[in-house]
Short mmCIF file of C-alpha atoms and ligand atoms in Angstrom, two decimals:
data_model
loop_
_atom_site.label_atom_id
_atom_site.label_comp_id
_atom_site.label_asym_id
_atom_site.label_seq_id
_atom_site.Cartn_x
_atom_site.Cartn_y
_atom_site.Cartn_z
CA UNK Q 142 26.02 91.90 11.89
CA UNK Q 143 24.31 93.04 8.70
CA UNK Q 144 20.93 91.98 10.05
CA UNK Q 145 21.47 93.81 13.34
CA UNK Q 146 22.52 96.89 11.40
CA UNK Q 147 19.36 96.92 9.28
CA UNK Q 148 16.89 96.15 12.10
CA UNK Q 149 18.73 98.41 14.55
CA UNK Q 150 18.75 101.36 12.16
CA UNK Q 151 15.02 101.06 11.49
CA UNK Q 152 14.32 101.16 15.22
CA UNK Q 153 15.11 104.87 15.31
CA UNK Q 154 14.77 105.79 11.64
CA UNK Q 155 11.87 105.55 9.22
CA UNK Q 156 13.78 104.43 6.23
CA UNK Q 157 17.00 103.16 4.73
CA UNK Q 158 16.90 105.19 1.52
CA UNK Q 159 19.60 103.31 -0.33
CA UNK Q 160 21.06 99.99 0.66
CA UNK Q 161 24.19 100.83 -1.34
CA UNK Q 162 24.96 103.94 0.67
CA UNK Q 163 23.94 102.18 3.86
CA UNK Q 164 26.41 99.35 3.18
CA UNK Q 165 29.20 101.71 2.15
CA UNK Q 166 28.79 103.91 5.24
CA UNK Q 167 29.10 100.91 7.51
CA UNK Q 168 31.81 99.13 5.56
CA UNK Q 169 29.56 96.10 5.05
CA UNK Q 170 29.54 94.23 1.76
CA UNK Q 171 26.46 95.28 -0.21
CA UNK Q 172 25.65 91.67 -1.21
CA UNK Q 173 25.45 90.74 2.43
CA UNK Q 174 23.05 93.60 3.14
CA UNK Q 175 20.93 92.59 0.12
CA UNK Q 176 20.64 88.98 1.36
CA UNK Q 177 19.59 90.13 4.81
CA UNK Q 178 17.00 92.52 3.36
CA UNK Q 179 15.55 89.77 1.15
CA UNK Q 180 15.22 87.39 4.08
CA UNK Q 181 13.72 90.04 6.41
CA UNK Q 182 11.34 91.05 3.64
CA UNK Q 183 10.24 87.39 3.26
CA UNK Q 184 9.23 87.27 6.91
CA UNK Q 185 7.75 90.79 6.62
CA UNK Q 186 10.07 92.32 9.20
CA UNK Q 187 10.76 94.96 6.59
CA UNK Q 188 9.22 96.23 3.38
CA UNK Q 189 11.79 96.59 0.64
CA UNK Q 190 11.49 98.51 -2.64
CA UNK Q 191 13.83 97.90 -5.57
CA UNK Q 192 16.22 100.62 -6.62
CA UNK Q 193 18.03 100.40 -9.92
CA UNK Q 194 20.87 102.59 -11.14
CA UNK Q 195 22.94 102.59 -14.26
CA UNK Q 196 26.58 102.52 -13.18
CA UNK Q 197 29.92 101.87 -14.77
CA UNK Q 198 32.40 99.13 -14.01
CA UNK Q 199 35.98 98.75 -15.14
CA UNK Q 200 36.88 96.24 -17.83
CA UNK Q 201 39.96 94.06 -17.28
CA UNK Q 202 42.03 96.62 -19.16
CA UNK Q 203 40.51 99.43 -17.09
CA UNK Q 204 41.39 97.55 -13.93
CA UNK Q 205 44.99 97.15 -15.07
CA UNK Q 206 45.37 100.89 -15.70
CA UNK Q 207 43.67 101.74 -12.42
CA UNK Q 208 46.44 99.81 -10.71
CA UNK Q 209 49.48 100.48 -12.91
CA UNK Q 210 48.60 103.82 -14.48
CA UNK Q 211 47.59 104.59 -18.03
CA UNK Q 212 50.20 103.60 -20.66
CA UNK Q 213 50.21 106.91 -22.54
CA UNK Q 214 51.00 109.00 -19.48
CA UNK Q 215 53.74 106.62 -18.41
CA UNK Q 216 55.33 106.79 -21.85
CA UNK Q 217 54.98 110.51 -22.31
CA UNK Q 218 56.46 111.46 -18.97
CA UNK Q 219 59.28 109.03 -19.32
CA UNK Q 220 60.67 110.83 -22.39
CA UNK Q 221 62.96 113.77 -21.48
CA UNK Q 222 63.14 116.91 -23.84
CA UNK Q 223 66.46 115.80 -25.32
CA UNK Q 224 65.07 112.38 -26.19
CA UNK Q 225 66.01 108.97 -24.93
CA UNK Q 226 66.97 105.63 -26.45
CA UNK Q 227 64.41 102.90 -26.37
CA UNK Q 228 66.54 100.75 -24.04
CA UNK Q 229 66.99 103.60 -21.61
CA UNK Q 230 63.30 104.46 -21.78
CA UNK Q 231 62.38 100.93 -20.82
CA UNK Q 232 64.68 101.10 -17.82
CA UNK Q 233 63.20 104.43 -16.70
CA UNK Q 234 61.03 104.45 -13.60
CA UNK Q 235 58.43 107.16 -13.67
CA UNK Q 236 57.50 108.84 -10.44
CA UNK Q 237 55.07 111.57 -9.37
CA UNK Q 238 53.03 111.67 -12.53
CA UNK Q 239 49.58 112.99 -12.66
CA UNK Q 240 47.51 110.37 -14.42
CA UNK Q 241 43.95 111.56 -15.06
CA UNK Q 242 42.78 108.36 -16.64
CA UNK Q 243 43.99 106.36 -13.66
CA UNK Q 244 42.28 108.77 -11.27
CA UNK Q 245 38.99 108.58 -13.13
CA UNK Q 246 39.15 104.82 -13.18
CA UNK Q 247 39.77 104.75 -9.45
CA UNK Q 248 36.82 107.06 -8.85
CA UNK Q 249 34.56 104.77 -10.83
CA UNK Q 250 35.90 101.79 -8.95
CA UNK Q 251 34.82 103.45 -5.72
CA UNK Q 252 31.34 104.13 -7.07
CA UNK Q 253 31.78 107.89 -7.44
CA UNK Q 254 30.01 109.86 -10.15
CA UNK Q 255 32.18 111.45 -12.88
CA UNK Q 256 31.43 113.80 -15.76
CA UNK Q 257 29.60 112.71 -18.90
CA UNK Q 258 32.53 113.57 -21.25
CA UNK Q 259 34.95 111.52 -19.22
CA UNK Q 260 32.54 108.60 -19.21
CA UNK Q 261 32.25 108.85 -22.97
CA UNK Q 262 36.02 108.86 -23.44
CA UNK Q 263 36.65 105.91 -21.11
CA UNK Q 264 33.79 103.98 -22.70
CA UNK Q 265 35.22 104.63 -26.20
CA UNK Q 266 38.53 103.16 -25.03
CA UNK Q 267 36.67 100.13 -23.63
CA UNK Q 268 38.05 100.78 -20.18
CA UNK Q 269 34.56 100.86 -18.66
CA UNK Q 270 31.22 99.17 -19.45
CA UNK Q 271 27.70 99.99 -18.19
CA UNK Q 272 26.13 97.85 -15.48
CA UNK Q 273 22.75 97.99 -13.73
CA UNK Q 274 23.22 98.32 -10.02
CA UNK Q 275 20.42 96.87 -7.88
CA UNK Q 276 19.69 97.77 -4.33
CA UNK Q 277 16.79 98.49 -2.02
CA UNK Q 278 15.13 101.16 -0.02
CA UNK Q 279 13.82 99.67 3.20
CA UNK Q 280 11.08 100.50 5.74
CA UNK Q 281 9.64 98.69 8.75
CA UNK Q 282 7.32 95.82 7.81
CA UNK Q 283 4.17 94.60 9.59
CA UNK Q 284 6.21 92.07 11.62
CA UNK Q 285 9.00 94.51 12.44
CA UNK Q 286 10.97 93.75 15.62
CA UNK Q 287 14.45 95.04 16.52
CA UNK Q 288 15.56 91.41 16.76
CA UNK Q 289 14.40 88.43 14.70
CA UNK Q 290 12.31 85.98 16.71
CA UNK Q 291 13.36 82.36 16.65
CA UNK Q 292 10.51 80.34 15.19
CA UNK Q 293 10.10 76.75 16.27
CA UNK Q 294 9.14 73.81 14.09
CA UNK Q 295 8.63 71.12 16.75
CA UNK Q 296 7.11 71.26 20.19
CA UNK Q 297 9.28 69.29 22.60
CA UNK Q 298 8.80 67.81 26.04
CA UNK Q 299 11.27 70.40 27.36
CA UNK Q 300 9.07 73.19 25.95
CA UNK Q 301 6.22 71.87 28.10
CA UNK Q 302 8.26 71.27 31.22
CA UNK Q 303 9.87 74.70 31.21
CA UNK Q 304 6.65 76.52 30.39
CA UNK Q 305 8.36 77.95 27.31
CA UNK Q 306 5.51 76.76 25.13
CA UNK Q 307 3.49 79.86 26.11
CA UNK Q 308 5.95 82.22 24.43
CA UNK Q 309 7.09 80.08 21.56
CA UNK Q 310 6.30 81.26 18.09
CA UNK Q 311 5.83 78.45 15.57
CA UNK Q 312 7.06 78.39 12.08
CA UNK Q 313 4.21 78.70 9.64
CA UNK Q 314 3.53 75.94 7.17
CA UNK Q 315 4.90 76.69 3.76
CA UNK Q 316 2.20 75.36 1.49
CA UNK Q 317 4.07 76.34 -1.63
CA UNK Q 318 7.23 74.43 -0.69
CA UNK Q 319 8.13 71.85 -3.29
CA UNK Q 320 7.66 68.20 -2.29
CA UNK Q 321 10.29 65.47 -2.48
CA UNK Q 322 10.93 64.45 -6.08
CA UNK Q 323 9.06 61.28 -7.03
CA UNK Q 324 11.25 58.27 -7.59
CA UNK Q 325 8.59 56.10 -9.19
CA UNK Q 326 8.55 54.93 -12.75
CA UNK Q 327 10.03 51.47 -12.52
CA UNK Q 328 7.96 48.44 -13.17
CA UNK Q 329 6.70 45.96 -10.67
CA UNK Q 330 7.70 42.47 -11.86
CA UNK Q 331 4.12 41.23 -11.52
CA UNK Q 332 2.19 44.16 -12.93
CA UNK Q 333 4.11 43.81 -16.15
CA UNK Q 334 2.43 40.48 -16.60
CA UNK Q 335 -0.91 41.49 -15.29
CA UNK Q 336 -2.32 44.96 -14.80
CA UNK Q 337 -0.53 46.33 -17.81
CA UNK Q 338 -2.36 43.80 -19.95
CA UNK Q 339 -5.70 45.05 -18.68
CA UNK Q 340 -6.77 41.70 -17.35
CA UNK Q 341 -9.97 41.88 -15.28
CA UNK Q 342 -9.32 41.10 -11.65
CA UNK Q 343 -12.55 39.52 -10.56
CA UNK Q 344 -14.85 36.80 -11.90
CA UNK Q 345 -17.34 34.87 -9.83
CA UNK Q 346 -16.68 31.16 -9.86
CA UNK Q 347 -17.26 28.31 -7.53
CA UNK Q 348 -15.41 26.54 -4.74
CA UNK Q 349 -16.28 25.30 -1.28
CA UNK Q 350 -13.30 25.86 1.04
CA UNK Q 351 -11.29 28.86 2.13
CA UNK Q 352 -13.36 31.13 -0.01
CA UNK Q 353 -14.57 34.72 0.05
CA UNK Q 354 -18.27 34.69 -0.74
CA UNK Q 355 -20.04 37.76 -2.07
CA UNK Q 356 -22.80 39.37 -0.06
CA UNK Q 357 -24.32 41.39 -2.88
CA UNK Q 358 -25.19 39.94 -5.26
CA UNK Q 359 -25.00 36.74 -3.27
CA UNK Q 360 -26.25 34.47 -6.03
CA UNK Q 361 -25.99 34.10 -9.76
CA UNK Q 362 -29.12 34.25 -11.89
CA UNK Q 363 -27.98 32.85 -15.20
CA UNK Q 364 -26.65 29.32 -15.76
CA UNK Q 365 -27.10 27.06 -18.78
CA UNK Q 366 -29.93 24.91 -17.47
CA UNK Q 367 -29.29 21.74 -19.48
CA UNK Q 368 -25.66 21.75 -18.39
CA UNK Q 369 -26.73 22.34 -14.75
CA UNK Q 370 -28.87 19.22 -14.97
CA UNK Q 371 -25.99 17.12 -16.34
CA UNK Q 372 -23.72 18.36 -13.54
CA UNK Q 373 -26.35 17.46 -10.92
CA UNK Q 374 -26.64 14.02 -12.51
CA UNK Q 375 -22.89 13.29 -12.45
CA UNK Q 376 -22.54 14.42 -8.80
CA UNK Q 377 -25.50 12.45 -7.56
CA UNK Q 378 -25.46 9.29 -9.67
CA UNK Q 379 -22.29 9.36 -11.76
CA UNK Q 380 -22.13 8.26 -15.41
CA UNK Q 381 -19.46 7.73 -18.08
CA UNK Q 382 -18.13 4.82 -15.99
CA UNK Q 383 -18.12 6.94 -12.78
CA UNK Q 384 -20.17 6.19 -9.68
CA UNK Q 385 -20.61 9.83 -8.67
CA UNK Q 386 -20.71 10.96 -5.04
CA UNK Q 387 -24.17 9.71 -4.18
CA UNK Q 388 -25.39 12.78 -2.28
CA UNK Q 389 -28.08 15.45 -2.65
CA UNK Q 390 -26.74 18.10 -4.99
CA UNK Q 391 -28.10 21.55 -4.05
CA UNK Q 392 -28.77 24.22 -6.60
CA UNK Q 393 -28.61 27.02 -3.95
CA UNK Q 394 -25.02 26.03 -3.16
CA UNK Q 395 -24.10 26.15 -6.84
CA UNK Q 396 -25.70 29.56 -7.25
CA UNK Q 397 -23.53 31.26 -4.61
CA UNK Q 398 -21.31 34.03 -5.93
CA UNK Q 399 -17.71 34.02 -4.72
CA UNK Q 400 -14.27 35.39 -5.50
CA UNK Q 401 -12.59 32.69 -7.55
CA UNK Q 402 -10.11 30.61 -5.62
CA UNK Q 403 -8.28 29.45 -8.73
CA UNK Q 404 -8.11 30.24 -12.43
CA UNK Q 405 -9.45 26.76 -13.17
CA UNK Q 406 -12.82 28.54 -12.99
CA UNK Q 407 -11.77 30.29 -16.19
CA UNK Q 408 -10.61 27.06 -17.80
CA UNK Q 409 -13.89 25.36 -17.05
CA UNK Q 410 -15.93 28.16 -18.58
CA UNK Q 411 -13.75 28.18 -21.69
CA UNK Q 412 -14.00 24.42 -22.08
CA UNK Q 413 -17.76 24.58 -21.73
CA UNK Q 414 -17.89 27.18 -24.49
CA UNK Q 415 -15.57 25.10 -26.64
CA UNK Q 416 -17.80 22.08 -26.17
CA UNK Q 417 -20.79 23.96 -27.61
CA UNK Q 418 -19.18 23.91 -31.06
CA UNK Q 419 -17.91 21.04 -33.21
CA UNK Q 420 -14.64 19.94 -31.63
CA UNK Q 421 -11.33 21.53 -32.60
CA UNK Q 422 -8.05 21.18 -30.63
CA UNK Q 423 -7.27 24.24 -28.50
CA UNK Q 424 -4.77 25.77 -26.10
CA UNK Q 425 -5.99 28.22 -23.49
CA UNK Q 426 -3.98 30.41 -21.12
CA UNK Q 427 -4.94 32.84 -18.41
CA UNK Q 428 -3.08 34.98 -15.89
CA UNK Q 429 -5.41 36.40 -13.29
CA UNK Q 430 -6.04 37.21 -9.68
CA UNK Q 431 -7.39 34.63 -7.29
CA UNK Q 432 -8.61 34.88 -3.70
CA UNK Q 433 -8.26 32.54 -0.78
CA UNK Q 434 -9.36 33.04 2.78
CA UNK Q 435 -5.91 32.20 4.14
CA UNK Q 436 -3.72 33.14 7.05
CA UNK Q 437 -1.02 35.36 5.56
CA UNK Q 438 2.62 34.40 6.09
CA UNK Q 439 5.92 34.68 4.19
CA UNK Q 440 4.74 32.32 1.44
CA UNK Q 441 0.95 32.83 1.53
CA UNK Q 442 -1.30 35.72 0.63
CA UNK Q 443 -5.10 35.95 0.57
CA UNK Q 444 -4.94 37.54 -2.87
CA UNK Q 445 -2.47 36.38 -5.45
CA UNK Q 446 -2.22 35.45 -9.12
CA UNK Q 447 -2.30 32.24 -11.06
CA UNK Q 448 -1.06 31.32 -14.46
CA UNK Q 449 -3.32 28.72 -15.91
CA UNK Q 450 -2.92 26.77 -19.09
CA UNK Q 451 -4.54 23.87 -20.84
CA UNK Q 452 -4.21 21.88 -24.01
CA UNK Q 453 -7.28 20.15 -25.34
CA UNK Q 454 -6.79 17.48 -27.99
CA UNK Q 455 -7.11 13.85 -28.87
CA UNK Q 456 -4.44 11.40 -27.68
CA UNK Q 457 -2.79 13.48 -24.94
CA UNK Q 458 -1.05 11.79 -21.98
CA UNK Q 459 0.73 12.63 -18.74
CA UNK Q 460 4.04 12.66 -20.67
CA UNK Q 461 2.78 15.67 -22.66
CA UNK Q 462 1.90 17.45 -19.43
CA UNK Q 463 5.32 16.80 -17.84
CA UNK Q 464 7.04 17.95 -21.05
CA UNK Q 465 5.06 21.20 -21.22
CA UNK Q 466 5.76 22.01 -17.55
CA UNK Q 467 9.49 21.32 -17.91
CA UNK Q 468 9.62 23.57 -20.94
CA UNK Q 469 7.64 26.33 -19.26
CA UNK Q 470 9.71 26.44 -16.05
CA UNK Q 471 13.10 26.01 -17.67
CA UNK Q 472 12.37 29.10 -19.76
CA UNK Q 473 11.94 30.95 -16.47
CA UNK Q 474 15.34 29.65 -15.40
CA UNK Q 475 13.94 26.89 -13.19
CA UNK Q 476 15.39 23.62 -14.34
CA UNK Q 477 15.26 21.83 -10.97
CA UNK Q 478 11.71 20.47 -10.92
CA UNK Q 479 10.01 17.67 -9.02
CA UNK Q 480 6.54 16.23 -9.48
CA UNK Q 481 4.54 14.68 -6.69
CA UNK Q 482 1.29 12.70 -7.01
CA UNK Q 483 -1.61 14.73 -5.68
CA UNK Q 484 -5.37 14.85 -5.52
CA UNK Q 485 -7.81 17.26 -7.17
CA UNK Q 486 -11.50 16.48 -7.60
CA UNK Q 487 -11.26 17.52 -11.23
CA UNK Q 488 -8.02 15.82 -12.36
CA UNK Q 489 -6.78 12.27 -12.52
CA UNK Q 490 -3.85 11.78 -12.39
CA UNK Q 491 -2.83 14.94 -10.53
CA UNK Q 492 0.70 16.23 -9.85
CA UNK Q 493 2.02 18.95 -7.61
CA UNK Q 494 5.02 20.80 -9.06
CA UNK Q 495 8.00 21.75 -6.88
CA UNK Q 496 10.95 23.96 -7.74
CA UNK Q 497 14.18 24.31 -5.78
CA UNK Q 498 14.52 27.69 -4.05
CA UNK Q 499 18.21 28.60 -3.75
CA UNK Q 500 17.49 31.12 -0.97
CA UNK Q 501 15.36 28.83 1.16
CA UNK Q 502 17.56 25.85 0.27
CA UNK Q 503 14.48 23.76 -0.15
CA UNK Q 504 11.83 22.61 -2.59
CA UNK Q 505 8.92 25.04 -2.91
CA UNK Q 506 5.55 24.17 -4.38
CA UNK Q 507 4.99 26.31 -7.47
CA UNK Q 508 1.95 24.73 -9.03
CA UNK Q 509 -0.50 21.97 -9.51
CA UNK Q 510 -1.49 20.07 -12.61
CA UNK Q 511 -3.25 17.08 -14.05
CA UNK Q 512 -5.53 15.64 -16.67
CA UNK Q 513 -9.14 16.78 -16.38
CA UNK Q 514 -11.49 13.98 -15.39
CA UNK Q 515 -14.24 12.71 -17.66
CA UNK Q 516 -16.68 13.65 -14.87
CA UNK Q 517 -15.77 17.27 -15.61
CA UNK Q 518 -15.44 17.13 -19.40
CA UNK Q 519 -18.27 14.87 -20.50
CA UNK Q 520 -21.20 16.82 -18.98
CA UNK Q 521 -19.88 19.84 -20.89
CA UNK Q 522 -20.33 17.86 -24.07
CA UNK Q 523 -16.69 17.23 -25.05
CA UNK Q 524 -16.17 14.04 -27.10
CA UNK Q 525 -15.06 10.87 -25.29
CA UNK Q 526 -11.68 10.63 -27.05
CA UNK Q 527 -10.61 14.17 -26.12
CA UNK Q 528 -8.10 14.67 -23.28
CA UNK Q 529 -7.24 17.90 -21.53
CA UNK Q 530 -3.88 18.44 -19.83
CA UNK Q 531 -3.96 21.45 -17.51
CA UNK Q 532 -1.91 23.30 -14.93
CA UNK Q 533 -2.40 26.13 -12.52
CA UNK Q 534 0.69 27.86 -11.23
CA UNK Q 535 1.20 30.54 -8.66
CA UNK Q 536 2.60 33.63 -10.36
CA UNK Q 537 4.20 34.87 -7.14
CA UNK Q 538 6.15 31.76 -6.14
CA UNK Q 539 8.18 31.39 -9.36
CA UNK Q 540 8.68 35.18 -9.29
CA UNK Q 541 10.14 34.86 -5.80
CA UNK Q 542 12.49 32.14 -6.99
CA UNK Q 543 13.48 34.10 -10.09
CA UNK Q 544 14.19 37.35 -8.22
CA UNK Q 545 15.48 35.75 -5.01
CA UNK Q 546 12.70 37.28 -2.89
CA UNK Q 547 12.08 35.32 0.30
CA UNK Q 548 8.95 37.05 1.59
CA UNK Q 549 5.87 37.09 -0.64
CA UNK Q 550 4.63 40.20 1.18
CA UNK Q 551 7.58 42.19 -0.24
CA UNK Q 552 6.28 41.35 -3.70
CA UNK Q 553 2.57 41.90 -3.56
CA UNK Q 554 -0.07 43.33 -1.25
CA UNK Q 555 -0.23 46.25 1.17
CA UNK Q 556 3.22 45.57 2.64
CA UNK Q 557 4.93 45.60 -0.75
CA UNK Q 558 8.59 46.63 -0.63
CA UNK Q 559 8.60 49.93 -2.54
CA UNK Q 560 12.38 50.03 -2.36
CA UNK Q 561 12.54 46.77 -4.27
CA UNK Q 562 10.29 48.18 -6.97
CA UNK Q 563 12.30 51.40 -7.23
CA UNK Q 564 15.58 49.50 -7.53
CA UNK Q 565 14.17 47.24 -10.19
CA UNK Q 566 15.09 47.81 -13.79
CA UNK Q 567 12.42 49.39 -15.95
CA UNK Q 568 12.09 46.27 -18.04
CA UNK Q 569 13.64 42.87 -18.28
CA UNK Q 570 14.69 41.53 -21.63
CA UNK Q 571 14.83 37.82 -22.25
CA UNK Q 572 15.88 35.10 -19.86
CA UNK Q 573 18.56 32.67 -20.99
N1 LIG K 94 -6.57 24.75 -9.60
C1 LIG K 94 -5.34 24.16 -9.12
C2 LIG K 94 -4.79 25.04 -7.97
O1 LIG K 94 -5.29 26.10 -7.73
C3 LIG K 94 -4.30 24.07 -10.20
C4 LIG K 94 -4.69 23.15 -11.29
C5 LIG K 94 -5.10 23.64 -12.51
C6 LIG K 94 -4.58 21.78 -11.11
C7 LIG K 94 -5.42 22.77 -13.54
C8 LIG K 94 -4.88 20.92 -12.12
C9 LIG K 94 -5.30 21.44 -13.33
O2 LIG K 94 -3.82 24.67 -7.34
#
């Protein structure tokens, strides 16, 4: 109704001079008119100019007197010439009194203008206070129409079928509208262990199966030549009580750059470096990304992370390895472990590690381990009496067990479950 009044009036008139008067004349609430003007102005149906006026409004006390009459007049008129007792006076009901204060207050209440002296007197008695009145003067805007057009946000099949689409006016994009608030800020359980530590994500290393090879640069240029020769020797002819593989070892194959398929590439480089100095016992650990050319399913990804560790010392045995793995996994809350004999070209003996997944209700492989073979260690130059126990664990699988996640793709990769990350606590303190 207010909108029709404004648009309708402007159809035949140039201007609404004062929204206050306009509202009063039509008996419409001024606030309602103001809201309509603001909205019409936003869509440029009208141009609106601010008007400000200093006005007076009644205080609570002023309002009381405007309703009940001023106290002094009531008292004065209630006292007859001969006097009256207080009890009688209180019982008296005054009628037909002329109460100027009350009248003035009523006039102000209705927005009428009263004389400056009266204003001063009422203000001194704190019956009125000043207030800035805000309104508008309004003219037609560039988009003026006697009726607001309905703007459409979506084009529907019905619009096409009925031919309506020709007339439809579309709502304009509001480029300054605020976007949805961001809900990010929680930590991904893996990135806490990895990206936040600024670990590099790629290192070329070597493997033969299921591997992503690099196209540029396709080969490596720098290898320690004497070590390369000892490696060739052990592959082709053996040594250190090994018979070797008895085949033609090819340098070109060894030179190929690839995305590492396991963090054991890191261990081997570190052990080689260690072997260049006089021997000292060492422990090495790495957490890093590895790449395998695999079919992706609920427990396999082509890119994942491994946690690798090794202890290098004299007199180590398989018992030490089993002990370390038990300790490591039980601190992650995984006490149900099984070890299974396995085969790796670089370890003997080798053991696969399984942990019981409560969700899957089955044993899940979480890692692989073993004692590095002399065929690996001796060409590096490590002393004969030195053993290396080592393990390479998936980071994702134990994480799945720990957090009860049954699809690895929810945890890492392009299908990662953002909801899961958002719901996650910002950090996790200690695991009993
Ligand atoms: N490289 C092995 C894997 O990726 C793990 C491993 C590391 C095994 C060290 C033995 C010793 O599964």
